[in-house]
mmCIF file of C-alpha atoms and ligand atoms in Angstrom:
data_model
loop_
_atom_site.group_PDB
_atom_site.id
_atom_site.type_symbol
_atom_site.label_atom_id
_atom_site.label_comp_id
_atom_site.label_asym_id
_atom_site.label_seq_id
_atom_site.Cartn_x
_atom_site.Cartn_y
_atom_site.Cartn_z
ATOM 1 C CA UNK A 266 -10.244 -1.373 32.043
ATOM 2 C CA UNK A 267 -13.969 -2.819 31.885
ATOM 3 C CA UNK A 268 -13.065 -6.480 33.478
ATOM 4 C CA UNK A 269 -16.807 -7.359 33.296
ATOM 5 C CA UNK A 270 -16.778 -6.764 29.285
ATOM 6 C CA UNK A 271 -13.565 -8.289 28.859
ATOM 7 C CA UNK A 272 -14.186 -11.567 31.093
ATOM 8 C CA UNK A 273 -14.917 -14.406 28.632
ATOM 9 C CA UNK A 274 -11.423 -13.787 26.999
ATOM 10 C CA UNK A 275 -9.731 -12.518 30.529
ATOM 11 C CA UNK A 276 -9.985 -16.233 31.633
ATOM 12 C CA UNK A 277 -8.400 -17.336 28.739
ATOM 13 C CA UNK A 278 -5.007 -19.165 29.988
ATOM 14 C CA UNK A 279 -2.954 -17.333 27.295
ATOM 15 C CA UNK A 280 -4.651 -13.496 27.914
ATOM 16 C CA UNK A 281 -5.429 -12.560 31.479
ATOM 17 C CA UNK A 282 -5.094 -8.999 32.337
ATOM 18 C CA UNK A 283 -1.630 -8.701 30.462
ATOM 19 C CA UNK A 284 -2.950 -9.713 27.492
ATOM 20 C CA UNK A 285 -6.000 -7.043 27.312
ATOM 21 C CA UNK A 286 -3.713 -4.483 28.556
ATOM 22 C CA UNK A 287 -1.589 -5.300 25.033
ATOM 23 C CA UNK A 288 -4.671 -5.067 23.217
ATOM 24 C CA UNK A 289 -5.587 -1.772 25.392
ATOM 25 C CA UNK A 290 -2.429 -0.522 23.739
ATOM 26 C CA UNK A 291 -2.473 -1.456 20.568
ATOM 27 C CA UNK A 292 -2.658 0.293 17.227
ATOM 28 C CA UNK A 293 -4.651 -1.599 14.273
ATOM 29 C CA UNK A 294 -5.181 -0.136 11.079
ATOM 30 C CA UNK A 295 -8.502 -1.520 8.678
ATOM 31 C CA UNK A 296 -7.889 -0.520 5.327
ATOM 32 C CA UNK A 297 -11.542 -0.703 3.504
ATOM 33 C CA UNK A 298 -14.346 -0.922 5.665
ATOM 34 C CA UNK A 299 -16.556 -3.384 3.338
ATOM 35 C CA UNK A 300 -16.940 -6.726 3.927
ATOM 36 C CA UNK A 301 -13.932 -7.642 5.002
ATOM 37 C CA UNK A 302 -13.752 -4.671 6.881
ATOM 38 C CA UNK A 303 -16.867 -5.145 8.953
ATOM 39 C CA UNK A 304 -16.151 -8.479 10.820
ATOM 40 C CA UNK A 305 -12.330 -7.159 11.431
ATOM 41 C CA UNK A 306 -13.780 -3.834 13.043
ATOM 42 C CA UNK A 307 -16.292 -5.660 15.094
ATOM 43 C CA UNK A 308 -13.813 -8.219 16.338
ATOM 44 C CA UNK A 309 -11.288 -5.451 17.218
ATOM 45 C CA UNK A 310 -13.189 -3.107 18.994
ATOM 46 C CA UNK A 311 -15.374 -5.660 20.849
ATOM 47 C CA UNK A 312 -12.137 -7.211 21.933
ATOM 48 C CA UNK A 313 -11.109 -4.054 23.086
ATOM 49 C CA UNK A 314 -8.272 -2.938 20.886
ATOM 50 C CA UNK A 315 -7.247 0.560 21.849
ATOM 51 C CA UNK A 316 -6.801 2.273 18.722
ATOM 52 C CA UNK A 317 -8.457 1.571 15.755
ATOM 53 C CA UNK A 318 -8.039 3.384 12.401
ATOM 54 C CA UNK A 319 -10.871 3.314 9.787
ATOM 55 C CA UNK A 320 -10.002 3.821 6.361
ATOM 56 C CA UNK A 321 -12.217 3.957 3.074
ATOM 57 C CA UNK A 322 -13.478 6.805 0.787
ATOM 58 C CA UNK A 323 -16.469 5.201 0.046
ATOM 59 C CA UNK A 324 -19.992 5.987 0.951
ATOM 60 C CA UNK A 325 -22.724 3.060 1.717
ATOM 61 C CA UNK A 326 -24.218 1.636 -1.578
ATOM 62 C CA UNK A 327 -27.452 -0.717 -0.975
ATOM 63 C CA UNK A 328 -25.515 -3.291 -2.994
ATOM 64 C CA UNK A 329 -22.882 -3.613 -0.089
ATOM 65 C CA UNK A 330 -25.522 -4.383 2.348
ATOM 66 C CA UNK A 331 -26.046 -8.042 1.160
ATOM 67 C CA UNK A 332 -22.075 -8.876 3.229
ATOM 68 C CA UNK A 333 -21.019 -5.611 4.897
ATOM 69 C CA UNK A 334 -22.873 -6.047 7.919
ATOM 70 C CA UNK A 335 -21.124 -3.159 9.705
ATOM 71 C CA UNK A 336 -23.391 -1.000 7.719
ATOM 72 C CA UNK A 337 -27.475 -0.098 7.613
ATOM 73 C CA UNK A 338 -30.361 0.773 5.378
ATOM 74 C CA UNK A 339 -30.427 3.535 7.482
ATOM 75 C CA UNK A 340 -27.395 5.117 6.745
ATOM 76 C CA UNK A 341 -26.913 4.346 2.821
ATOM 77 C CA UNK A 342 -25.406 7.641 1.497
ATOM 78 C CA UNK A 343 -23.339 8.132 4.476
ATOM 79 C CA UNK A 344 -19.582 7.687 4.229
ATOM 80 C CA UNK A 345 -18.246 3.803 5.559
ATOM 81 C CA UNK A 346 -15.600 5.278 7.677
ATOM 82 C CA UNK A 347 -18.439 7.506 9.438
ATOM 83 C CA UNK A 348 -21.153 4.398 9.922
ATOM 84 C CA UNK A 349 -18.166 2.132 11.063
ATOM 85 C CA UNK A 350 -17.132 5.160 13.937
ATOM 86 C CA UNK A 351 -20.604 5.458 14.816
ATOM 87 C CA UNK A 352 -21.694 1.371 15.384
ATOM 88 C CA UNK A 353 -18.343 0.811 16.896
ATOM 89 C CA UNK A 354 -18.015 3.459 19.409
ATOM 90 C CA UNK A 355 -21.607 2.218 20.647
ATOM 91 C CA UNK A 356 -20.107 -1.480 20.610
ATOM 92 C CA UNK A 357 -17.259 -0.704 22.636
ATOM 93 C CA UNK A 358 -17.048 3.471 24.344
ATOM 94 C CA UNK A 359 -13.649 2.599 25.664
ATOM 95 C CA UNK A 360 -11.420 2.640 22.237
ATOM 96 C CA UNK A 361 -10.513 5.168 19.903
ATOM 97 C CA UNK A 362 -11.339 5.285 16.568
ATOM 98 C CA UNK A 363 -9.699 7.426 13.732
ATOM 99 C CA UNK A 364 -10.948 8.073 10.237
ATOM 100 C CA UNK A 365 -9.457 8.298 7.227
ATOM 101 C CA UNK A 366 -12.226 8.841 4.604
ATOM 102 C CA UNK A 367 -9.887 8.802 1.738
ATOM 103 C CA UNK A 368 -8.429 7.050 -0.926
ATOM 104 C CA UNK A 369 -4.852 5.548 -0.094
ATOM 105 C CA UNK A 370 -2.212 6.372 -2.455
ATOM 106 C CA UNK A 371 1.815 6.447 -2.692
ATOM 107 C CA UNK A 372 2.098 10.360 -1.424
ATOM 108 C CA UNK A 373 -0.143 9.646 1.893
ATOM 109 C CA UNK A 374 0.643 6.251 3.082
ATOM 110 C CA UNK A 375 3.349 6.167 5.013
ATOM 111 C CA UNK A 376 1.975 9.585 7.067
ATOM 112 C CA UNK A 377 -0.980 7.368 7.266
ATOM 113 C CA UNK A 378 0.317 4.025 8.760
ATOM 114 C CA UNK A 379 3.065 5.495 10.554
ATOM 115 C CA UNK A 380 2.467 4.713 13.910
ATOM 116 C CA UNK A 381 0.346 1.345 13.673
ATOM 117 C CA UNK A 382 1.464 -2.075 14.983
ATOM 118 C CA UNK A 383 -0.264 -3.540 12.284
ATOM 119 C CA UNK A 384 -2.191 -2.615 9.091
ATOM 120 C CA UNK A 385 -5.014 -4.986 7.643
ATOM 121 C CA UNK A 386 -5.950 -5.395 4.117
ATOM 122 C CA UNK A 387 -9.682 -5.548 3.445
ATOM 123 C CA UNK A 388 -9.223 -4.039 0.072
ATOM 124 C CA UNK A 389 -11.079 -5.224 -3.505
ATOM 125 C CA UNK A 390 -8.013 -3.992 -5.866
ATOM 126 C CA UNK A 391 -5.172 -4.892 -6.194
ATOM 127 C CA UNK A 392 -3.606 -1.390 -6.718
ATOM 128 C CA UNK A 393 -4.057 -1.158 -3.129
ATOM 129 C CA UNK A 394 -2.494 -4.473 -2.202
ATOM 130 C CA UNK A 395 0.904 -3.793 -3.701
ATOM 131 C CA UNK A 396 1.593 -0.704 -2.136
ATOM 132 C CA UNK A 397 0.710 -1.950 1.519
ATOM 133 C CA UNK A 398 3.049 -4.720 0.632
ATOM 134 C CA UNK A 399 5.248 -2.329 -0.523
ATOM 135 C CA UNK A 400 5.256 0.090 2.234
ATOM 136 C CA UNK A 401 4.236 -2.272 5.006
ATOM 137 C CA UNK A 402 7.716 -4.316 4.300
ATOM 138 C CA UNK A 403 9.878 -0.841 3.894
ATOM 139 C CA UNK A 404 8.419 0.209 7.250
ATOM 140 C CA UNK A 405 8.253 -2.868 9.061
ATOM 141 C CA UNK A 406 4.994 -3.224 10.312
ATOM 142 C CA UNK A 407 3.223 -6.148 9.628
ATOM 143 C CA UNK A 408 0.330 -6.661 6.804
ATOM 144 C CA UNK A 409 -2.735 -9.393 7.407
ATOM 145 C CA UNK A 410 -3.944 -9.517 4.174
ATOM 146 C CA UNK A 411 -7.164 -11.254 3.169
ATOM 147 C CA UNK A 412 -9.053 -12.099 -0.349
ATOM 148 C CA UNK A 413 -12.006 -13.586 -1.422
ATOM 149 C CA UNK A 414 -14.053 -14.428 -4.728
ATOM 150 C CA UNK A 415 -16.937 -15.910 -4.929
ATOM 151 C CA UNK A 416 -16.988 -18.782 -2.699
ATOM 152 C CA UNK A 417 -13.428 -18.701 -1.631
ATOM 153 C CA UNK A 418 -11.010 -17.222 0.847
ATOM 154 C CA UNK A 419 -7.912 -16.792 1.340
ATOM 155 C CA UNK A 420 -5.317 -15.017 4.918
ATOM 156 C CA UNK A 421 -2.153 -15.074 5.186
ATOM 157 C CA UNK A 422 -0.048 -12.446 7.153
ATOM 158 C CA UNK A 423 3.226 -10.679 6.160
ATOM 159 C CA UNK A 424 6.234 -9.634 8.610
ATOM 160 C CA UNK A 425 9.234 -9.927 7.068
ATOM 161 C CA UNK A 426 11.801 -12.217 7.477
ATOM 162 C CA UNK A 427 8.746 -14.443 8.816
ATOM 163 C CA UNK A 428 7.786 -15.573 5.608
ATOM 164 C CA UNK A 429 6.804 -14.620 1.711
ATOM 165 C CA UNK A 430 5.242 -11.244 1.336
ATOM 166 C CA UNK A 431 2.215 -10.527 -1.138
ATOM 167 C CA UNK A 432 4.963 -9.614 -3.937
ATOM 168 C CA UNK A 433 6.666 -13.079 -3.873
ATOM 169 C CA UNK A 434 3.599 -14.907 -4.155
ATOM 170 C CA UNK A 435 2.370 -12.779 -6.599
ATOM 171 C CA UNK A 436 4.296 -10.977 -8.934
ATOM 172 C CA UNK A 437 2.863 -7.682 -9.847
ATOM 173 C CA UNK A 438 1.536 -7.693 -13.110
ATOM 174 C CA UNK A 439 -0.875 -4.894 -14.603
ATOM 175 C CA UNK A 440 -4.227 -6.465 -14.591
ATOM 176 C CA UNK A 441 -7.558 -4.590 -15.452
ATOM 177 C CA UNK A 442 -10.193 -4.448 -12.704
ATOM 178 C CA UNK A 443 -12.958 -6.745 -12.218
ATOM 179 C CA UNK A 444 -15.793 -7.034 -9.479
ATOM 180 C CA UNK A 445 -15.609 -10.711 -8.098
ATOM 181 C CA UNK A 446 -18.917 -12.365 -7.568
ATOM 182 C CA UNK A 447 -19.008 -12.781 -3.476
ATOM 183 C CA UNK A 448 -21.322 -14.799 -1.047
ATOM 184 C CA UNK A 449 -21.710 -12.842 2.412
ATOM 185 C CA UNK A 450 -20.560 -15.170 4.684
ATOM 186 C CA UNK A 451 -16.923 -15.750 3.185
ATOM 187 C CA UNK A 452 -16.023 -12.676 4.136
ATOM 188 C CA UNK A 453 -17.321 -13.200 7.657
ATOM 189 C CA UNK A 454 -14.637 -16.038 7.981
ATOM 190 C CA UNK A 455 -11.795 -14.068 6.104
ATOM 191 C CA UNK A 456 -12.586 -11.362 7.813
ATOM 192 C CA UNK A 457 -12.685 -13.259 11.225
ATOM 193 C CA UNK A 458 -9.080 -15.379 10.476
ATOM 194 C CA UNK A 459 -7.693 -11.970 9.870
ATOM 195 C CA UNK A 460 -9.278 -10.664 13.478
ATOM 196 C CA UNK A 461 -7.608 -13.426 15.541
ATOM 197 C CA UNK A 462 -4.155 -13.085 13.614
ATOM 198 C CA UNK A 463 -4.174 -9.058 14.767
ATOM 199 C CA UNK A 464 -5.076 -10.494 18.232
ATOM 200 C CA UNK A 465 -2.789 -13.556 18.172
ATOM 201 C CA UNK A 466 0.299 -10.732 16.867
ATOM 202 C CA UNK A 467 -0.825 -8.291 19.612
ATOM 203 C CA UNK A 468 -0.619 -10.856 22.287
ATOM 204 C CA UNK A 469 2.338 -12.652 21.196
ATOM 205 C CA UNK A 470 0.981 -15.835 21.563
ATOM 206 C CA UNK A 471 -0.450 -18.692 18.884
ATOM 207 C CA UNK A 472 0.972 -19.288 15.374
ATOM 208 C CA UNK A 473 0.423 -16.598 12.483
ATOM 209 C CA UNK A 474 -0.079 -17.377 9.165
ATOM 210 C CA UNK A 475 3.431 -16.221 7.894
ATOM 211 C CA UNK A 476 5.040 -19.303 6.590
ATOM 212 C CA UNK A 477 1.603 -20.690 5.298
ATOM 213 C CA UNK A 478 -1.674 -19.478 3.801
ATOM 214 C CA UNK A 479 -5.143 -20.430 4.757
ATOM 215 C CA UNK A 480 -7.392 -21.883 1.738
ATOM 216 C CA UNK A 481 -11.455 -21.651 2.617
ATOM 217 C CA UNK A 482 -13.265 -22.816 0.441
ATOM 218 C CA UNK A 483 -16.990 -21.766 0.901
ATOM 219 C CA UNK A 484 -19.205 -24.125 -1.489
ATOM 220 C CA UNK A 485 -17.178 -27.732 -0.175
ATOM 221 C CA UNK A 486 -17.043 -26.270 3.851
ATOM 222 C CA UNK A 487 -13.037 -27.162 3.499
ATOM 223 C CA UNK A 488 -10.527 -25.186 5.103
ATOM 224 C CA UNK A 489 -7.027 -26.048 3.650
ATOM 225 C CA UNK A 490 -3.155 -24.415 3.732
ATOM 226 C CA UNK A 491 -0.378 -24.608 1.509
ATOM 227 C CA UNK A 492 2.934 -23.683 2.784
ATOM 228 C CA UNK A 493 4.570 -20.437 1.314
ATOM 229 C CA UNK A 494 8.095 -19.480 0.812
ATOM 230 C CA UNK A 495 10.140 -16.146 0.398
ATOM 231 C CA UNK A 496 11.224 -15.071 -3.113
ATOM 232 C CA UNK A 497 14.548 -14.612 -3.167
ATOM 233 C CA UNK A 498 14.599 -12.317 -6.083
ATOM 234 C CA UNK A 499 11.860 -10.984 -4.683
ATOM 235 C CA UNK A 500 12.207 -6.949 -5.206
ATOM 236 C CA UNK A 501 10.238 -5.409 -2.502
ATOM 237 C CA UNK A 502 11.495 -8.209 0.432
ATOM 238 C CA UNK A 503 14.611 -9.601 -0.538
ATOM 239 C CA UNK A 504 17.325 -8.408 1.323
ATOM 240 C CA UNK A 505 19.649 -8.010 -2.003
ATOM 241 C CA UNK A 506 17.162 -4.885 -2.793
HETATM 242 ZN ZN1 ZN B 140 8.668 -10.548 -1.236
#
């Protein structure tokens, strides 16, 4: 282990060497590499999480540019899971990265997240949402899932038995698709509360957002929660199921 890269968070009372040898081990899973995606990856691998897997089936658009800051003029046209590899291995040589440059769907999930401590959510669908829930809460890993729309955020994570999962709070309903409006920076601090809650879970140390759900709202700079509770008719988490 690189102790000079790792010292500012080495001297950290609640890390030390056990802590980044946790994070050395550990298996994280970004699903979408946009812009959520970008500040999660660059948190993770600068902070020296061992294994990192990339996944995303998309190739870089110019309109991403304006909040996925992983990604370049330089390399529009290239695939996201491809730019992410390349910026992060340069950030941080000592982790692994794996790609997935597909699209996630019921027949290659579980293959997929098999094997990761913990999956995160940087999706824009909601398709997407409901089966990590799903699959996430069958398999017991846990899910930090993160949304945002125009101004606002929202991160709360999902272990069950901990708290609600994304089913309880919200019910799955058939909705059409829409592209939310977003300003660049919100998903820099979604993106960054979902970071720290895959390196608070990793350690073992510091309060997750199970029982509660963060609130950020951009335009007034307020950062709220609400407390959340399990459904108990919930069908993908309640135990009666
Ligand atoms: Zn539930």
């Amino acid at each position: 282990m690189d102790k000079e890269r790792y010292h500012r968070q080495l001297i950290i009372p609640e890390f030390g060497e056990a802590g980044q040898a946790k994070l050395t081990n550990a298996k994280a899973l970004i699903v979408g590499v946009g812009g959520l995606g970008s500040p999660v990856a660059f948190y993770l691998a600068a902070a020296g999480i061992g294994t990192i897997g990339l996944l995303d089936k998309d190739i870089i658009d110019v309109s991403n540019l304006q909040r996925q800051i992983l990604h370049s003029t330089s390399r529009l046209g290239t695939a996201k899971v491809k730019s992410g590899e390349q910026v992060l291995k340069d950030l941080n040589p000592e982790i692994n990265i794996i790609t997935y440059e597909i699209q996630l769907d019921d027949k290659n999930i579980r293959q997929i997240i098999e094997g990761f401590d913990i999956v995160i959510a940087a999706v824009d669908n909601l398709e997407t949402r409901y089966l990590l829930n799903r699959v996430c809460i069958k398999m017991g890993i846990a899910l930090v899932e993160g949304g945002v729309f125009n101004w606002d955020g929202t991160v709360h994570t999902i272990i069950k038995g901990q708290g609600p999962c994304y089913n309880c709070l919200y019910p799955e309903v058939k909705t059409t698709p829409r592209v939310p409006g977003v300003i660049g920076p919100i998903v820099g601090l979604v993106g960054s509360f979902q970071a720290m809650e895959v390196i608070k879970f990793v350690l073992g140390k510091g309060e997750l957002l199970t029982d509660r759900m963060l609130l950020i709202d951009g335009f007034n700079s307020a950062v709220t929660e609400i407390k959340v509770k399990i459904n108990d008719q919930c069908p993908v988490c309640s135990n009666k199921n």
